Short mmCIF file of C-alpha atoms in Angstrom, two decimals:
data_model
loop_
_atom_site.label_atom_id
_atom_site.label_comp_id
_atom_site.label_asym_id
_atom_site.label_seq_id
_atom_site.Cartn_x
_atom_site.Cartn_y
_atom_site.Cartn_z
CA UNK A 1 -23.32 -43.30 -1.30
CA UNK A 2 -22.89 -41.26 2.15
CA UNK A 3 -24.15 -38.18 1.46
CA UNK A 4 -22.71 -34.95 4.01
CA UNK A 5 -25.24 -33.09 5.62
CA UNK A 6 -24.80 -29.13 4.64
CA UNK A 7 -25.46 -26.80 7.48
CA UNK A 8 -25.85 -23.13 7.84
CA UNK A 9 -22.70 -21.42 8.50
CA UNK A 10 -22.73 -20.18 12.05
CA UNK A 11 -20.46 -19.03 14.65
CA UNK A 12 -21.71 -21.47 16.89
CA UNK A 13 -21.43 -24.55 14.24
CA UNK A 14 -18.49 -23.53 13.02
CA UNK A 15 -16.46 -23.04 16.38
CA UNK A 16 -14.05 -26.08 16.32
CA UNK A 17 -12.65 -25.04 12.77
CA UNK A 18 -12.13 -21.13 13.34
CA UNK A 19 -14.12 -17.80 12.98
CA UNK A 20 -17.09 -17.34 11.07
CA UNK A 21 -16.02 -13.45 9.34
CA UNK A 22 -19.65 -11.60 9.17
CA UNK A 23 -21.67 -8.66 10.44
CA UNK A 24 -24.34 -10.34 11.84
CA UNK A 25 -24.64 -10.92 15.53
CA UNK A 26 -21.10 -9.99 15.79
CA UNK A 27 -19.62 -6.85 18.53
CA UNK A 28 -19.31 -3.50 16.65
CA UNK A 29 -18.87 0.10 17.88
CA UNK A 30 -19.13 3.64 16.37
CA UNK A 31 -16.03 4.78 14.51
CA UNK A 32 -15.15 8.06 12.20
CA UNK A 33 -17.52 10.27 14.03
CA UNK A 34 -20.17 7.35 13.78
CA UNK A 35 -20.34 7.08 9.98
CA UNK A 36 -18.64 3.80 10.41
CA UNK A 37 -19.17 0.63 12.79
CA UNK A 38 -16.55 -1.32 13.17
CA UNK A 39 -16.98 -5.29 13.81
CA UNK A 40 -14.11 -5.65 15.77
CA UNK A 41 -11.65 -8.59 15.42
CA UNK A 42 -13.79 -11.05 13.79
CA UNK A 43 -10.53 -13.00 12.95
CA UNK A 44 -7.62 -13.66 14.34
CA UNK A 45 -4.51 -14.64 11.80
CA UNK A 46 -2.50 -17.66 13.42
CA UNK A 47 1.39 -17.64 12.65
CA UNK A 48 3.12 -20.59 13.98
CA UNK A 49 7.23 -18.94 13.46
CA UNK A 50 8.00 -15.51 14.99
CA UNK A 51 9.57 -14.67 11.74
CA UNK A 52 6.45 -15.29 9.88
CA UNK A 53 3.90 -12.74 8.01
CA UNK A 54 0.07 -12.33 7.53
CA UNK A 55 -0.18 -12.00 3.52
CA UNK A 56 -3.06 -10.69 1.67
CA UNK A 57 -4.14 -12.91 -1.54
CA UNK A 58 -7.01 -12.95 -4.18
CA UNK A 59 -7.96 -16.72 -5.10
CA UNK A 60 -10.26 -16.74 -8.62
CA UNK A 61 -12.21 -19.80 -8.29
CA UNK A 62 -14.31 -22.15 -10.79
CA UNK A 63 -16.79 -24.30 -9.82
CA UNK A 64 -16.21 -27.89 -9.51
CA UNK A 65 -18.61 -30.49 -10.75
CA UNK A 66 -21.21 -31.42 -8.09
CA UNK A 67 -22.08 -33.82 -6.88
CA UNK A 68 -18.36 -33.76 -5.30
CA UNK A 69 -16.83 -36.48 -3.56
CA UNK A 70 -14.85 -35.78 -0.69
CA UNK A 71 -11.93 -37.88 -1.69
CA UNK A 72 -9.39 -35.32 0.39
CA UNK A 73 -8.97 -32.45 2.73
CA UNK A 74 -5.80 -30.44 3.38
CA UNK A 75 -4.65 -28.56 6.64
CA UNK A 76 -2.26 -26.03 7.35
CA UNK A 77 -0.18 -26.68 10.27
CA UNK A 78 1.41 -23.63 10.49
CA UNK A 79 -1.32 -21.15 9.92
CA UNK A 80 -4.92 -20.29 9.52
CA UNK A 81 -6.22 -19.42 6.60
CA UNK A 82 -9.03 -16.89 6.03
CA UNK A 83 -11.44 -17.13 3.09
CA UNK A 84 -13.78 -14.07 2.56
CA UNK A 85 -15.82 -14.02 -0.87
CA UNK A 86 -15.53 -10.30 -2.85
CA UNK A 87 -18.97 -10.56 -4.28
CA UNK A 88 -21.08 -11.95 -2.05
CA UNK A 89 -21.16 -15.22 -4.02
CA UNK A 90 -22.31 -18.64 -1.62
CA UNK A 91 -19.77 -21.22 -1.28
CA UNK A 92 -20.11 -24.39 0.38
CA UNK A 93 -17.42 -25.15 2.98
CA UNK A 94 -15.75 -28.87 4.06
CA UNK A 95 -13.96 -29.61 7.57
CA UNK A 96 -12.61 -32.05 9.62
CA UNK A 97 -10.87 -31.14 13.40
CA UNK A 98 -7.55 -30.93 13.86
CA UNK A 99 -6.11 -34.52 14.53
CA UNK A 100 -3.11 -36.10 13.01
CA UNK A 101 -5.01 -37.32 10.21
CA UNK A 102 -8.87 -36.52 9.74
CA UNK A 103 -11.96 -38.54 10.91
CA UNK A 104 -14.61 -38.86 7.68
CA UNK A 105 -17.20 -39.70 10.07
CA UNK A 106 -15.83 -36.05 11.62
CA UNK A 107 -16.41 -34.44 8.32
CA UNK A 108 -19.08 -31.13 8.14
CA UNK A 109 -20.50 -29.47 5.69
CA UNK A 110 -21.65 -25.57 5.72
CA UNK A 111 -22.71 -23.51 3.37
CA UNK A 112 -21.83 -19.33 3.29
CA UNK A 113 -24.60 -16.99 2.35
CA UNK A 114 -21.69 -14.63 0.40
CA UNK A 115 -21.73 -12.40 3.42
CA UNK A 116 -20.16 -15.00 5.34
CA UNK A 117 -16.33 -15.37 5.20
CA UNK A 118 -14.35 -18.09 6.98
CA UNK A 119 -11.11 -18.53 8.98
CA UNK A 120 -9.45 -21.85 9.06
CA UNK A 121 -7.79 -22.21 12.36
CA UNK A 122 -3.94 -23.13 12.13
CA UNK A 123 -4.33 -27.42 11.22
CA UNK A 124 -7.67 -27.68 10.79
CA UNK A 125 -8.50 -29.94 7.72
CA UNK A 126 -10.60 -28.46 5.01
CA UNK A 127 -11.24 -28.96 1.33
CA UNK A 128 -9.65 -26.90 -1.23
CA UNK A 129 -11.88 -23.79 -2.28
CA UNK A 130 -15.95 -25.26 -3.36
CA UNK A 131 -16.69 -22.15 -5.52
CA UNK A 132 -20.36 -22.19 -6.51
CA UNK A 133 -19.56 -20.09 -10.05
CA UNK A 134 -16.78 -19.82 -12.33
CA UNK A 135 -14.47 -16.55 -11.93
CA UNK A 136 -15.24 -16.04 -8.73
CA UNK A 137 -13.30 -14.01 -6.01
CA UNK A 138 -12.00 -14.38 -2.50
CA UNK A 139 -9.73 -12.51 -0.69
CA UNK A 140 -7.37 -14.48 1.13
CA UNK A 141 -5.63 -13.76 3.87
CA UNK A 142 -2.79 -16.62 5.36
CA UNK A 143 0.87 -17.39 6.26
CA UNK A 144 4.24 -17.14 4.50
CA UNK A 145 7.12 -18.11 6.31
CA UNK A 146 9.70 -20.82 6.20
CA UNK A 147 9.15 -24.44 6.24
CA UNK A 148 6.06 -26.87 4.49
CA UNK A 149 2.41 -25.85 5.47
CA UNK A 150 0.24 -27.76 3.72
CA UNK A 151 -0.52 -31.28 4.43
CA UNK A 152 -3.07 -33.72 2.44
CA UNK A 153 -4.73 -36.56 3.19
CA UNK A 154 -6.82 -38.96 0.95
CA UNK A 155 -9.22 -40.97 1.97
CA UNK A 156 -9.85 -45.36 1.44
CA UNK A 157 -12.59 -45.47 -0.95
CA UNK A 158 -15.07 -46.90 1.44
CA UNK A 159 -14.49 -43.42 3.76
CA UNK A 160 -15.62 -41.06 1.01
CA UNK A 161 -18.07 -38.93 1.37
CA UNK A 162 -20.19 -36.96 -1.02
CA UNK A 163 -21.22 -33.35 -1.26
CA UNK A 164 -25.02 -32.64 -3.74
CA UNK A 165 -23.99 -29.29 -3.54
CA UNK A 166 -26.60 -28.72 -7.01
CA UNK A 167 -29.53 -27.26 -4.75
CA UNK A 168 -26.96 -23.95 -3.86
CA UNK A 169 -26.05 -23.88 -8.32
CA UNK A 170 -27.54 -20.71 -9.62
CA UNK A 171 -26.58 -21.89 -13.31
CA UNK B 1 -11.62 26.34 -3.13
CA UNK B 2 -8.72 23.93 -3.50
CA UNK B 3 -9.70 20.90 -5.46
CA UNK B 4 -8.04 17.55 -5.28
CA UNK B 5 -7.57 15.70 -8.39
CA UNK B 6 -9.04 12.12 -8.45
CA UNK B 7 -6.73 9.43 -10.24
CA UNK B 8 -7.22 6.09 -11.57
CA UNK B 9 -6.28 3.60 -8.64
CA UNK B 10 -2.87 2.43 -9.74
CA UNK B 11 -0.59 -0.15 -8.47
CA UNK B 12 2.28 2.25 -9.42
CA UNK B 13 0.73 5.46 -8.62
CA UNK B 14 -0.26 4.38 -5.15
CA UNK B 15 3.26 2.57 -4.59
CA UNK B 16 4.54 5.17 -2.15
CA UNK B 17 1.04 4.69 -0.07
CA UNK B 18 1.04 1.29 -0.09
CA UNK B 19 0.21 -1.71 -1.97
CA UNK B 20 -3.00 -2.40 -4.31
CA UNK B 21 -5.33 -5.93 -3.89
CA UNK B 22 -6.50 -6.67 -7.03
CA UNK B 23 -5.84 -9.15 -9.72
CA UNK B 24 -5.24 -6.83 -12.67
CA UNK B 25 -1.53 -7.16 -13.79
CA UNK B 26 -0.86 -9.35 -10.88
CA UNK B 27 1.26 -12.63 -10.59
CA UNK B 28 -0.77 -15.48 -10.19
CA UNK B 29 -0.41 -19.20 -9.99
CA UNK B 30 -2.79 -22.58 -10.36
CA UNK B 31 -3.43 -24.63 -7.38
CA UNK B 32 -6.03 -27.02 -6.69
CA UNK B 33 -5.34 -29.04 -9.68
CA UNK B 34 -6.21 -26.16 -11.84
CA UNK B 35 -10.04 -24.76 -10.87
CA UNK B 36 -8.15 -21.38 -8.86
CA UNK B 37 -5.78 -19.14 -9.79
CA UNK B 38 -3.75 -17.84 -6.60
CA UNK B 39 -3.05 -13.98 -6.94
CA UNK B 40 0.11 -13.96 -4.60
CA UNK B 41 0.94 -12.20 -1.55
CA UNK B 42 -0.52 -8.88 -3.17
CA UNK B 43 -0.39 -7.50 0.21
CA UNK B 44 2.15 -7.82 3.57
CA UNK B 45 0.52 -7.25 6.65
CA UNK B 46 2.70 -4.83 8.97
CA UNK B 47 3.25 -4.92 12.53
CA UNK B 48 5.34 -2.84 14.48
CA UNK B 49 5.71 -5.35 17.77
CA UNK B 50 6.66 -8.75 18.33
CA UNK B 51 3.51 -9.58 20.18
CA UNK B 52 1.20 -7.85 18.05
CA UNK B 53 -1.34 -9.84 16.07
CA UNK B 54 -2.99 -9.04 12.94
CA UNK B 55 -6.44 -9.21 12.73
CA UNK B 56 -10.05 -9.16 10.55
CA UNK B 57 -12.56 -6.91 11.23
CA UNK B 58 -15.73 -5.60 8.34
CA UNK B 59 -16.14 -1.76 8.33
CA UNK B 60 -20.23 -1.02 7.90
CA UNK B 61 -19.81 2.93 6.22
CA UNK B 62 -21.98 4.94 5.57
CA UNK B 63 -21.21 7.46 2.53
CA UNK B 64 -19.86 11.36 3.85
CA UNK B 65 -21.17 14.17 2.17
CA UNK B 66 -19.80 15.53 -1.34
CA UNK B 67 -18.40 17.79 -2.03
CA UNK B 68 -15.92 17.17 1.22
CA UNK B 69 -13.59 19.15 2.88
CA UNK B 70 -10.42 17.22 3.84
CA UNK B 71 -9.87 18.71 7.24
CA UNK B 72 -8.07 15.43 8.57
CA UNK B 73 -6.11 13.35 8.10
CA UNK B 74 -4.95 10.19 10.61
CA UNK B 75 -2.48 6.88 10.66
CA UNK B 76 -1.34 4.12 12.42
CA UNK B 77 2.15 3.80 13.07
CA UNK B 78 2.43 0.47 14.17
CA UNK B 79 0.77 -1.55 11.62
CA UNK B 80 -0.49 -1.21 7.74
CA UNK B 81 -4.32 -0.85 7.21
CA UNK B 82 -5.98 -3.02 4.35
CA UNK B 83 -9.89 -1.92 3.47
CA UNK B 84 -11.28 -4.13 0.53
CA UNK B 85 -14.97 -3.62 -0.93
CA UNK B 86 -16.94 -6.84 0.07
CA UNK B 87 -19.45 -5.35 -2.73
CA UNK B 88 -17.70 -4.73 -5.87
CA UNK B 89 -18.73 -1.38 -4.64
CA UNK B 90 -16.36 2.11 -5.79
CA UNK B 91 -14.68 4.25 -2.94
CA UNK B 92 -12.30 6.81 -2.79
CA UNK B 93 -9.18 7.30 -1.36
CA UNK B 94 -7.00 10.41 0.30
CA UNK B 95 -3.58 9.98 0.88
CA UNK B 96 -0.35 11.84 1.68
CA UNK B 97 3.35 10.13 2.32
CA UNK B 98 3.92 9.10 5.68
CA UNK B 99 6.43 12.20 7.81
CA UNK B 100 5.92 13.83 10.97
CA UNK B 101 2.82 15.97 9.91
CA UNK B 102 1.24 15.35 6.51
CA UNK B 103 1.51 17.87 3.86
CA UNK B 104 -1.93 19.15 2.32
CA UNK B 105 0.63 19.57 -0.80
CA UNK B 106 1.27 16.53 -1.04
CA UNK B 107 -2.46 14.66 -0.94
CA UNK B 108 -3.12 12.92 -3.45
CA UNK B 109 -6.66 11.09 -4.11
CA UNK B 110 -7.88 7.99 -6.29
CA UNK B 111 -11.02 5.89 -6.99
CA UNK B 112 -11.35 2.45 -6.65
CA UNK B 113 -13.01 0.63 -9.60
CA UNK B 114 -14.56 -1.33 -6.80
CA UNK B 115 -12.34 -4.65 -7.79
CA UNK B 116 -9.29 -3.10 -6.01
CA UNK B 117 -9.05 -3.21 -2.42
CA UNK B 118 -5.44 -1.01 -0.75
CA UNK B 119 -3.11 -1.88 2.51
CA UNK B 120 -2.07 1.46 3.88
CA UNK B 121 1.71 1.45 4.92
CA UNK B 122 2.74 1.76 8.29
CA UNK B 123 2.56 5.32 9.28
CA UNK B 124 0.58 6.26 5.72
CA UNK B 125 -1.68 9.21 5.98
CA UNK B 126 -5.44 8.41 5.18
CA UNK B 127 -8.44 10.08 5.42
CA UNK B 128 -11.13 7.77 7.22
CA UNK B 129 -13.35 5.90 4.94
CA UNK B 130 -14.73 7.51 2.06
CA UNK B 131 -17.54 5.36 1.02
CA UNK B 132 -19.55 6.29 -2.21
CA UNK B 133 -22.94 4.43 -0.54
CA UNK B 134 -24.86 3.84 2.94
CA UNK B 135 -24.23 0.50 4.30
CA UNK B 136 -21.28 -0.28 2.41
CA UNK B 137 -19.04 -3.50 3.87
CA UNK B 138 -15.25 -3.21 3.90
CA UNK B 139 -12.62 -5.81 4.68
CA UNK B 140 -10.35 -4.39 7.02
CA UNK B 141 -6.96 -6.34 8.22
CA UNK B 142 -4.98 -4.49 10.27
CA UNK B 143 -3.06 -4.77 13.86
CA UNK B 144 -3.96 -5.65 17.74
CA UNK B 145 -1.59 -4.99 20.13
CA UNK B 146 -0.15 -2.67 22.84
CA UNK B 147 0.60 0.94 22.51
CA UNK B 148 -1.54 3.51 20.90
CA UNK B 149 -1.94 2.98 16.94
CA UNK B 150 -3.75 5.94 15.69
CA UNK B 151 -2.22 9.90 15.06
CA UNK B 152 -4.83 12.57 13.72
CA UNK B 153 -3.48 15.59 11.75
CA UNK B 154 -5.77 18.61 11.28
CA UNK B 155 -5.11 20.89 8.94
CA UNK B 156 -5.28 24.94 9.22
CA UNK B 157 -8.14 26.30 7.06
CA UNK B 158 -6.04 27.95 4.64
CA UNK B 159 -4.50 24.27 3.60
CA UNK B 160 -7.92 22.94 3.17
CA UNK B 161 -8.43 20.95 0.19
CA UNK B 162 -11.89 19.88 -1.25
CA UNK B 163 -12.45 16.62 -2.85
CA UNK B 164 -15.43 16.98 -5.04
CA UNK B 165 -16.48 13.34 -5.58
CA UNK B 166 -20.04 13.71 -6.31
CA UNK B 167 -19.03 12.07 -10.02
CA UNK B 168 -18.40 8.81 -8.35
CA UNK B 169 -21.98 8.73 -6.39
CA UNK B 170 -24.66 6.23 -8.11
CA UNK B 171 -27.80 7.96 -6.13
#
């Protein structure tokens, strides 16, 4: 079994897949007569069409059964796709760089400490949502617009990767 | 003292203010073979310019004091506003329909249940932030770009209204 490797989620880490959405060490400044600071453009939503829009989603989540093998990942080549939790729930988080079809031995693993949202940059691979809990919330926020924007791509069985994921279960 | 009403944070009472993020009486759809539920598009992001980008920001508030004076009001007329609770928490809301000037007659206020998150229209009057608790984190999408984006409206004393609020404060 090839087991991923999960890493914190930073900025740093996470730079060739898109923006890591949190407070810490990010730029902020004093707004509404300084009751408010404002951490400024964390994100960045990618539209590929000029006719397309920025939409705001909820996705409710259950957990899938870990350990998980990594038997796909899905990009979106005509938008990024942000993923922010609502409760401050962990999640665990699977990439690849964008490339015509994704490199397992590129694969990374992160894990969110439920103040940490993510942005997908337009076409980077990813897994679909690895909820830690059942019911739980993430605000969403990607493209709609004309035209496919969601490719998939499965992996030989010898390229498969697994995630434990059971040390970051609560229940 | 003129005090504002507080109402339960409809998607059809707040319809003329903009649109509500939550997944209560929302359309929703399985993806990812079945483990999420997508609440759809619950939200359009609004820019006024071709080159302008919409973007993610968190808003760290801090709670005003209550009972408050509405004195203010401001907007942004080139682009909608979306603030949703990264905390479950409860916040309230002061609103009037967008026009030239806002009418204090026309204000109307609402609590959040602290599941619902709201998009300000284009050009919607809002009072800044009105967190219930210190340190609260907010999920703000709204719009980069050229041109200035905010209009304040103060209001003459006798048009004052007072939103009481302190029912809404855990501490």
């Amino acid at each position: 079994m090839k087991l991923l490797k999960v890493e914190p989620l930073t900025k740093e880490a996470f730079a060739a897949f898109g923006q890591v959405i949190e407070t810490e060490s990010s730029n902020h400044f004093s707004i509404n007569n300084g009751s408010t600071e404002r951490y400024h453009r964390l994100a960045d939503v990618e539209l590929a069409q000029a006719d397309d829009k920025a939409i705001i989603s909820i996705f409710r989540a259950n957990r899938l059964e870990y350990p998980l093998d990594i038997k796909m990942l899905e990009r979106h080549p005509q938008g990024s796709q942000a993923f922010i939790p609502m409760q401050r729930q962990r999640f665990l988080i699977v990439v690849a760089p964008p490339a015509g079809t994704p490199s397992a031995d590129e694969i990374r693993a992160f894990i969110s400490d439920g103040h940490q949202g993510v942005n997908y940059g337009m076409g980077v691979w990813h897994h679909p949502i690895l909820a830690l809990e059942n019911d739980s919330d993430y605000l969403i926020v990607d493209r709609a617009g004309e035209g496919p924007n969601c490719d998939e791509h499965f992996f030989a069985d010898d390229e498969v990767f697994t995630l434990d994921g059971r040390e970051f279960l609560n229940n």
